[in-house]
Amino acid sequence: MCDTCGCHALGKEGGSSGFTVDVHRSLLEANRKQAEGNRLHLERLGATALNLISSPGSGKTTLLEHTADALMPGFSMGVIEGDIETERDAERIRKKGIPAVQLTTGGACHLDAPLVHQGIHRLVEHAGRDNFDFVFIENVGNLVCPSTFDLGEHRRIVLVSVPEGSDKPAKYPATFERADLFLITKTDLLPYFDFSLAEARKEALEVNPDLEIIELSAVSGQGMADWIAWLRNLRN
Amino acid sequence: MHELSLATGLVSTLEGLVREHGASRVIKARVGLGRRSGIVEESFRFGFDALKLESPSLRDALLETIVLDGDDLILMQVEME
Ligand SMILES: Nc1nc2c(ncn2[C@@H]2O[C@H](COP(=O)(O)OP(=O)(O)OP(=O)(O)O)[C@@H](O)[C@H]2O)c(=O)[nH]1
Ligand SMILES: [Mg+2]
């Protein structure tokens, strides 16, 4: 008997004037509706939207900085940054000449669709144009919570960096199950860690057989061409 | 941690149903948690039990959870009086 589970109140079924209502209503419905709205909105801007999910420090912002250099001549991009606090990531992207807006959640461990809706409006205003080829949404650094929330993206990307270890797909399956692309980042560090590419690939494909996988390093440039080719292919 | 914001959604949905049905309180709410929802049941329950104390019509509400296929979080049934 404890208050937490409410078991003290069990067994008082009979004799009450209680009635039961079948509701069957999704508690994620409000977010999902807004996410659908975001997707349409992004399509009206001509954009393919990508939601980047990873633990803190897996290299999301660094990848976007290097992606800007590789994409910029032919494609236009905008970035919506999500963090708990600070404008820092948006500032890093703007230094590359890319329009970027910062969403701060003030404590929440994930972005949600209503917040991203504001972000889309602010991005258009900040950039002074309503046309993008790619809109990247960098989620709050967290490998768990963001996976529950559709933001209106067209593709979802999960990143794991070599120092984090190759057991992450097995330990955080829900995130990998719902992703389209798995990026193994910081491969320049492979000689210094016991990260097994084979294990990461195998276990990721066990939870999601349709997952595409690319290994890359923003620092050495290895694999960056595959990533850029993957992005370009989305626009064909 | 996102379980808390989802529990907040459950509280406001239940409060709405109490008003809608002219009831005085919720006895029990049955919620289906998708196996692939990424939602941790204990955290969701913890959040709900903390939040319900601030709501007169939910103070004694029981939360019953069942596991569903898929990735949704569904309020299935509510017992009120
Ligand atoms: N060796 C190596 N270091 C990298 C690479 N990519 C990023 N880093 C470093 O990893 C650290 C974190 O990178 P960020 O790009 O800030 O990571 P993030 O995922 O944006 O981090 P949060 O936004 O805080 O979640 C920085 O010190 C980067 O310089 C890489 O390919 N190789
Ligand atoms: Mg970052």
Coordinates of C-alpha atoms in Angstrom, one line a residue, chain A residues 36-48 117 120-121 124 129-132 154:
Chain A
E36 CA 2.1 17.9 -40.2
G37 CA 1.6 21.6 -40.4
N38 CA 5.3 22.2 -40.2
R39 CA 6.0 19.7 -43.0
L40 CA 3.6 21.4 -45.3
H41 CA 5.0 24.8 -44.4
L42 CA 8.6 23.5 -45.1
E43 CA 7.4 22.1 -48.4
R44 CA 6.0 25.5 -49.4
L45 CA 9.5 26.9 -48.8
G46 CA 10.7 24.2 -51.1
A47 CA 12.7 22.7 -48.3
T48 CA 13.7 19.1 -47.4
H117 CA 6.9 26.1 -36.0
I120 CA 10.5 28.2 -39.2
H121 CA 8.9 31.6 -39.0
V124 CA 12.4 33.0 -42.9
R129 CA 13.9 34.8 -48.0
D130 CA 11.3 32.1 -48.2
N131 CA 13.1 29.5 -50.2
F132 CA 15.5 26.9 -49.0
H154 CA 11.3 14.6 -44.0

